[in-house]
JSON list of C-alpha atoms in Angstrom, two decimals:
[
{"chain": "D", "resi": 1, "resn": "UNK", "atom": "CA", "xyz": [4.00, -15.17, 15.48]},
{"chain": "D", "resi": 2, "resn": "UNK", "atom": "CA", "xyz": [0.38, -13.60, 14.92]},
{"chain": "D", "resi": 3, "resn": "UNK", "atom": "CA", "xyz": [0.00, -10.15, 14.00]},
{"chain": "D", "resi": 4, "resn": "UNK", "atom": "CA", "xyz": [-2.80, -7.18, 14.84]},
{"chain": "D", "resi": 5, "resn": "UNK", "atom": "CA", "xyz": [-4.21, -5.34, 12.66]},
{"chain": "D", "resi": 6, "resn": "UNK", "atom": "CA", "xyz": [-5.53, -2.18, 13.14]},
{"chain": "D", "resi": 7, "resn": "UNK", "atom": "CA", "xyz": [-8.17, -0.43, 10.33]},
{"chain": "D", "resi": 8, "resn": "UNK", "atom": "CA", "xyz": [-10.14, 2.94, 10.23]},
{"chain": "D", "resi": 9, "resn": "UNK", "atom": "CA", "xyz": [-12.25, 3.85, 7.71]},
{"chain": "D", "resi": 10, "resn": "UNK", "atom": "CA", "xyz": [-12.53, 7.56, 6.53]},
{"chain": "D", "resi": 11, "resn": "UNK", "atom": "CA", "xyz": [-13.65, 9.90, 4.11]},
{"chain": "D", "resi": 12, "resn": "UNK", "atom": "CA", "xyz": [-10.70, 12.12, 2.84]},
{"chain": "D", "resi": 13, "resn": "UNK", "atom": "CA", "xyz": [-10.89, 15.73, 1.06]},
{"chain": "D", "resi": 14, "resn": "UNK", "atom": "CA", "xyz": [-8.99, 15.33, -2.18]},
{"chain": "D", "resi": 15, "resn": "UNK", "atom": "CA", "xyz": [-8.10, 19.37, -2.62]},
{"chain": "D", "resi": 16, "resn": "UNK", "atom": "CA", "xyz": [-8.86, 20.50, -6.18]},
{"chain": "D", "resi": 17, "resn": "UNK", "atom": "CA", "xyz": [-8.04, 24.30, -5.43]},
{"chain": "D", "resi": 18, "resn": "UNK", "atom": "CA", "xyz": [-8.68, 26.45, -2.82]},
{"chain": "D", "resi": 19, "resn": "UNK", "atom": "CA", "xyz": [-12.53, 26.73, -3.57]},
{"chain": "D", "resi": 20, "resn": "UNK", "atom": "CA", "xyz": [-13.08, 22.85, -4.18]},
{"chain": "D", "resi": 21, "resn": "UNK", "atom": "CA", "xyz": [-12.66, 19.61, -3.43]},
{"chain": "D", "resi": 22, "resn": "UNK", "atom": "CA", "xyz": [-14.35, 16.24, -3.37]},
{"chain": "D", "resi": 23, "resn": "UNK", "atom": "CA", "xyz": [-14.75, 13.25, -1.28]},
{"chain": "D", "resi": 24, "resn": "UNK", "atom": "CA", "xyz": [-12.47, 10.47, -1.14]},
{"chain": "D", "resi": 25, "resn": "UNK", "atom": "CA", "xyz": [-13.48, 7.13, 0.57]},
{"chain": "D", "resi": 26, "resn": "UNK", "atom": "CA", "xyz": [-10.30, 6.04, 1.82]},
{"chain": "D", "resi": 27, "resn": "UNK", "atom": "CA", "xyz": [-8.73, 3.27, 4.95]},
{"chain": "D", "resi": 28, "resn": "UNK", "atom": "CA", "xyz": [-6.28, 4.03, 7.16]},
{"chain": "D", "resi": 29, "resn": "UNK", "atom": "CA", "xyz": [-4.55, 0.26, 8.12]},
{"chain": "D", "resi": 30, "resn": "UNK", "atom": "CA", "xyz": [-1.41, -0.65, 10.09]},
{"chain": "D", "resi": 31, "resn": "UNK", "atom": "CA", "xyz": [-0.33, -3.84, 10.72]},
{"chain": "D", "resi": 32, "resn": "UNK", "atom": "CA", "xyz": [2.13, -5.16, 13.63]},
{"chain": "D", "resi": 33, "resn": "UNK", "atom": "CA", "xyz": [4.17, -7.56, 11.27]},
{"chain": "D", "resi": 34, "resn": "UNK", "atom": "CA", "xyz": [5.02, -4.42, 9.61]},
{"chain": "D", "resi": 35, "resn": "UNK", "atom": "CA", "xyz": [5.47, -2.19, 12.56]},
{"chain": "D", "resi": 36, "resn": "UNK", "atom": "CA", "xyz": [7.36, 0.76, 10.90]},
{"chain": "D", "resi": 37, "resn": "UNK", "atom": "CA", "xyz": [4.40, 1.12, 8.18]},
{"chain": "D", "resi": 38, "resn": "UNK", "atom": "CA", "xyz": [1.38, 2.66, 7.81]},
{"chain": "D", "resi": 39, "resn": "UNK", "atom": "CA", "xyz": [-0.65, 1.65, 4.58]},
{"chain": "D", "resi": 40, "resn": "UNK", "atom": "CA", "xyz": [-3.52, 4.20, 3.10]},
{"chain": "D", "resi": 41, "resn": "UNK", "atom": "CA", "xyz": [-5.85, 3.05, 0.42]},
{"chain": "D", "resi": 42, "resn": "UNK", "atom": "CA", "xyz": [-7.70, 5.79, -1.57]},
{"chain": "D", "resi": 43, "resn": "UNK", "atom": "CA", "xyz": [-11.39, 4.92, -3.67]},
{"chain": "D", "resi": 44, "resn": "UNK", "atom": "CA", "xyz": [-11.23, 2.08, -1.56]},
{"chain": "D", "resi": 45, "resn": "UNK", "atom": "CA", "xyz": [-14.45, 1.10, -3.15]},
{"chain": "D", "resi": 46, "resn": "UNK", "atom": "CA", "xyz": [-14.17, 1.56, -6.56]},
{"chain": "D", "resi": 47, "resn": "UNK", "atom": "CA", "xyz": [-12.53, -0.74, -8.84]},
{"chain": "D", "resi": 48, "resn": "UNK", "atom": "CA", "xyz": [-9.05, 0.49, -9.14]},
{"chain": "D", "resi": 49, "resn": "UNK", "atom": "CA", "xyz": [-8.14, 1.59, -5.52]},
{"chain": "D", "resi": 50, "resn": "UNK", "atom": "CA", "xyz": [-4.94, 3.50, -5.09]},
{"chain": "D", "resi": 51, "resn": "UNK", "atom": "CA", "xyz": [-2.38, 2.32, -2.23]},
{"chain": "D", "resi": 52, "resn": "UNK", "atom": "CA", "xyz": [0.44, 4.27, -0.48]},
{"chain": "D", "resi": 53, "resn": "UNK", "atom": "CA", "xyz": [2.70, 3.16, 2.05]},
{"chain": "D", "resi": 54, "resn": "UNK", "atom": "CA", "xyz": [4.84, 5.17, 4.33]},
{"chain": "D", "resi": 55, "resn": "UNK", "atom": "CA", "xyz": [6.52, 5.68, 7.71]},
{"chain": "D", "resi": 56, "resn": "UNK", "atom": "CA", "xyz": [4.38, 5.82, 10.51]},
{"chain": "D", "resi": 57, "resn": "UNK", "atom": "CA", "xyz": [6.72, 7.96, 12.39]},
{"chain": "D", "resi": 58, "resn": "UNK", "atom": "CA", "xyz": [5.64, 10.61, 9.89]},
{"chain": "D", "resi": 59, "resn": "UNK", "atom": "CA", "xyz": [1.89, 10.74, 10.17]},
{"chain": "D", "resi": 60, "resn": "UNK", "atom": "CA", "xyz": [2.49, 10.78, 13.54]},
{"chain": "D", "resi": 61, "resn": "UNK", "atom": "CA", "xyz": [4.65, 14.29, 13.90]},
{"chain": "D", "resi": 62, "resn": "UNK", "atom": "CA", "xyz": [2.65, 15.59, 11.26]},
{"chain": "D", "resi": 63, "resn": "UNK", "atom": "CA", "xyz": [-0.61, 15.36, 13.36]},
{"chain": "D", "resi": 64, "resn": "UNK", "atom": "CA", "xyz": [1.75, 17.84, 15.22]},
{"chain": "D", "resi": 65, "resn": "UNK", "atom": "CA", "xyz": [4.50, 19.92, 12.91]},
{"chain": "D", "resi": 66, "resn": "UNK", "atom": "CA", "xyz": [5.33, 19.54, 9.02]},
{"chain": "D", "resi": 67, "resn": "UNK", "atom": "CA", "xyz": [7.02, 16.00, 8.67]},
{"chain": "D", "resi": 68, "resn": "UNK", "atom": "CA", "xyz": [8.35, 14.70, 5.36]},
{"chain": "D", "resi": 69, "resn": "UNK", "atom": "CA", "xyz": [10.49, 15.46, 2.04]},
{"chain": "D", "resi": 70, "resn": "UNK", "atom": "CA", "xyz": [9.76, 14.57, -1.07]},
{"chain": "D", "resi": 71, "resn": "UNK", "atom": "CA", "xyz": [7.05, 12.02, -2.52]},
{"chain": "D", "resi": 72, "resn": "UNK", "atom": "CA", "xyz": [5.34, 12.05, 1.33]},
{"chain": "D", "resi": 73, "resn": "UNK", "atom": "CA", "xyz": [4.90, 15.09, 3.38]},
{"chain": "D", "resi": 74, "resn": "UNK", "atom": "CA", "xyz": [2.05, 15.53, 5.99]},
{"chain": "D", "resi": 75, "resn": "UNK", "atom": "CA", "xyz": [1.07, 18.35, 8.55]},
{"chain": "D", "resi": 76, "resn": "UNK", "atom": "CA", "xyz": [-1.93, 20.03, 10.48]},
{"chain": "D", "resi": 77, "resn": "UNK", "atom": "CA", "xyz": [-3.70, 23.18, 9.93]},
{"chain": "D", "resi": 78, "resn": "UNK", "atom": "CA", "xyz": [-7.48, 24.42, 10.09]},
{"chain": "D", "resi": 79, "resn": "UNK", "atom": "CA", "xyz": [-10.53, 24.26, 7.46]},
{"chain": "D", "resi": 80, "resn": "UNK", "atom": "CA", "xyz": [-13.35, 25.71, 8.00]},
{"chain": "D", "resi": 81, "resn": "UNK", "atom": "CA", "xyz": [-12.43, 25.84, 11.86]},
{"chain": "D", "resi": 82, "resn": "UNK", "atom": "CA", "xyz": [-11.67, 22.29, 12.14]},
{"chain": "D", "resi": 83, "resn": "UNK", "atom": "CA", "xyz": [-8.39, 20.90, 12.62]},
{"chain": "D", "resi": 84, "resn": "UNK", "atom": "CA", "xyz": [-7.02, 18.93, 9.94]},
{"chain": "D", "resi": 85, "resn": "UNK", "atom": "CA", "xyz": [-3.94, 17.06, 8.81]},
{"chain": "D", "resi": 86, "resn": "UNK", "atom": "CA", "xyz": [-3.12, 17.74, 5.36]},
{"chain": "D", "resi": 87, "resn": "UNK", "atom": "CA", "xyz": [-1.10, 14.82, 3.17]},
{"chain": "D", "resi": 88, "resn": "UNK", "atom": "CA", "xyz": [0.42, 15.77, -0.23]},
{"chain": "D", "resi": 89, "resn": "UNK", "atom": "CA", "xyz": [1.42, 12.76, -2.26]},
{"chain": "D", "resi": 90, "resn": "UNK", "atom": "CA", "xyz": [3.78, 13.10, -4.97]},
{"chain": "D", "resi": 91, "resn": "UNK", "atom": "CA", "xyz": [4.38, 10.51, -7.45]},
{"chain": "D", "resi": 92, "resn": "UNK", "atom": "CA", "xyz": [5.37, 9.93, -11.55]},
{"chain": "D", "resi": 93, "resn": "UNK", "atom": "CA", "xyz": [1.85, 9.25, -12.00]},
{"chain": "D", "resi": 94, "resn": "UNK", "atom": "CA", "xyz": [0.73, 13.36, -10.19]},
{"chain": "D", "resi": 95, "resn": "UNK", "atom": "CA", "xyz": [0.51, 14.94, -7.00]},
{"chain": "D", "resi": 96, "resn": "UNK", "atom": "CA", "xyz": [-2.49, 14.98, -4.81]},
{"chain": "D", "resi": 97, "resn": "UNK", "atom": "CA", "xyz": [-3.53, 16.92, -1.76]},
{"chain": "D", "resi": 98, "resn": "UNK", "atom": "CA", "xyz": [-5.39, 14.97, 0.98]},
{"chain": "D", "resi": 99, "resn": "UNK", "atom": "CA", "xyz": [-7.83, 16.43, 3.64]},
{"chain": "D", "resi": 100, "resn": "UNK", "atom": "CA", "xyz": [-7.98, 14.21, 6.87]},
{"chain": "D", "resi": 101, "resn": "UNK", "atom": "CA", "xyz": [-9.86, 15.23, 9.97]},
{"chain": "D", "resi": 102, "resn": "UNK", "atom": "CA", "xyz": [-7.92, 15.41, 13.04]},
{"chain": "D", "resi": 103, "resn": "UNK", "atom": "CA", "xyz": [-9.24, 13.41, 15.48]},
{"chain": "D", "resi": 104, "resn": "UNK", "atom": "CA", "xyz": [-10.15, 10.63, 13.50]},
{"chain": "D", "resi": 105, "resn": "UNK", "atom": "CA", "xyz": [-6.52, 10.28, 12.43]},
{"chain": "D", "resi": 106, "resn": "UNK", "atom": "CA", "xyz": [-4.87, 10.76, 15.93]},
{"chain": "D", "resi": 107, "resn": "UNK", "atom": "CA", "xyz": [-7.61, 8.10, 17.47]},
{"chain": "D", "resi": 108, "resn": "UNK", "atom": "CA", "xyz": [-6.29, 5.48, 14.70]},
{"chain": "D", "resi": 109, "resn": "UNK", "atom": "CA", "xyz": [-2.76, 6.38, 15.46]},
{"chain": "D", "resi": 110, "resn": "UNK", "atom": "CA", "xyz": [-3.36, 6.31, 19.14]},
{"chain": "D", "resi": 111, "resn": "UNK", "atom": "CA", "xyz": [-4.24, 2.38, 18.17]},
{"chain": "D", "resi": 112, "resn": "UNK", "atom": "CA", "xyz": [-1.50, 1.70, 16.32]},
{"chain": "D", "resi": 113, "resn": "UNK", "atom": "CA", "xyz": [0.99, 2.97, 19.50]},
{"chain": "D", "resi": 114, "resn": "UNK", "atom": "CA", "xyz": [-1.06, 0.59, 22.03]},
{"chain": "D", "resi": 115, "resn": "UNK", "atom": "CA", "xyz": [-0.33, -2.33, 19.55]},
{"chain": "D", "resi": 116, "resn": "UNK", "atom": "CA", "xyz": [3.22, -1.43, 18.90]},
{"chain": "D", "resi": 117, "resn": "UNK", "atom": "CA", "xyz": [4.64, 1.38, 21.28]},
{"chain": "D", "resi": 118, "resn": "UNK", "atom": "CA", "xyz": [7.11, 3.53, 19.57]},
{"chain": "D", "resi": 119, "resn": "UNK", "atom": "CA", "xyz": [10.50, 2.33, 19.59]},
{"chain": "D", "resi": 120, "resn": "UNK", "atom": "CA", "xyz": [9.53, -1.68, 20.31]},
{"chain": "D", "resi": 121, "resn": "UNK", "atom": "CA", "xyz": [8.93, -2.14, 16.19]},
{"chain": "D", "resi": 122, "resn": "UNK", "atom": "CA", "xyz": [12.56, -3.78, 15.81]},
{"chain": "D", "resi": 123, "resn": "UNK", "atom": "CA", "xyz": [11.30, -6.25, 18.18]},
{"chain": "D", "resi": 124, "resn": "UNK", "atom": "CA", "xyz": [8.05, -7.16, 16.17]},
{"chain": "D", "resi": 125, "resn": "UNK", "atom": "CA", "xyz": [10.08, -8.03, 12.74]},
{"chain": "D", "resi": 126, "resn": "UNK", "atom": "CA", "xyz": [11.68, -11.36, 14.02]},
{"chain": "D", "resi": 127, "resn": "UNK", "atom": "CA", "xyz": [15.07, -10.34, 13.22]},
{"chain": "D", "resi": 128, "resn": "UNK", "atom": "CA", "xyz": [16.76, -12.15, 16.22]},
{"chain": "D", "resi": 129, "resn": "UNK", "atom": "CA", "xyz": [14.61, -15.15, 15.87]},
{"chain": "D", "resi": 130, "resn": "UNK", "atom": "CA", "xyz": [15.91, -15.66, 11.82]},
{"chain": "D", "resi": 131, "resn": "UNK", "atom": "CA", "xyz": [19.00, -14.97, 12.92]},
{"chain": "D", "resi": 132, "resn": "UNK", "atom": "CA", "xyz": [19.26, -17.97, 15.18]},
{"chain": "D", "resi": 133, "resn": "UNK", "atom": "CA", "xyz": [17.51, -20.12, 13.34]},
{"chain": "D", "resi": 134, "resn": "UNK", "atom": "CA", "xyz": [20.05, -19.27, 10.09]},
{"chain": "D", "resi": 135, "resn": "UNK", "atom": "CA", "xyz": [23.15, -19.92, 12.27]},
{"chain": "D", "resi": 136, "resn": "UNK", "atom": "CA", "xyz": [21.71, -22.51, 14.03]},
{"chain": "D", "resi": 137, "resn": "UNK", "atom": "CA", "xyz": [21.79, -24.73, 10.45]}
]
């Protein structure tokens, strides 16, 4: 079975304080043979780039409300007048605060639900075809 993928290229705010922060090249990429993931690469041109994978079903509501516990959470508000979707990233290694503009984000998504509507990703793992095949030996 061939898979889609879908890639946008960004430049994230990484939020030092309320006064600062700095520019984060960064690419948003989902992939239909993984259809319940997003993936987000950060310095994605430097040497060492940093990767984080979660639940598309939570960048998604936080374009619209607060969505996520823990090591992911994700939700909109306004800089400078513009909308933005904030990420904060939590892991053993720090915590970072992401800046993401809006529109660019919600375009991507709206991408990622043409190639795999919500609620159809169960049907884009295989499942059911391994299944037969394994019972079928």
């Amino acid at each position: 079975m061939s898979h889609t993928v879908v890639e946008r290229e960004l430049e994230l705010r990484l939020i030092l304080s309320p006064e600062r922060s700095i520019p984060v090249p960064a690419r948003l990429t989902y992939r239909s043979d993984d259809p319940y993931a997003v993936h987000v690469g950060f310095h994605v041109t430097s040497a060492c780039p940093v990767h984080w994978t979660f639940a598309r079903d939570l960048l998604v509501e936080g374009v619209f409300r607060p969505s996520g516990h823990g090591d992911v959470r994700v939700w909109p508000t306004k800089a400078e007048g513009r909308s933005v979707v904030l990420m904060a990233l939590s892991s053993p290694d720090g915590d970072a605060l992401l800046e993401a503009p809006t529109a660019q984000v919600s375009a991507w998504l709206e991408r990622t639900l043409r190639v795999v509507p919500p609620g159809s990703e169960a049907g884009r793992l295989g499942i059911d075809e391994a299944l037969d095949q394994l019972l079928a030996q």
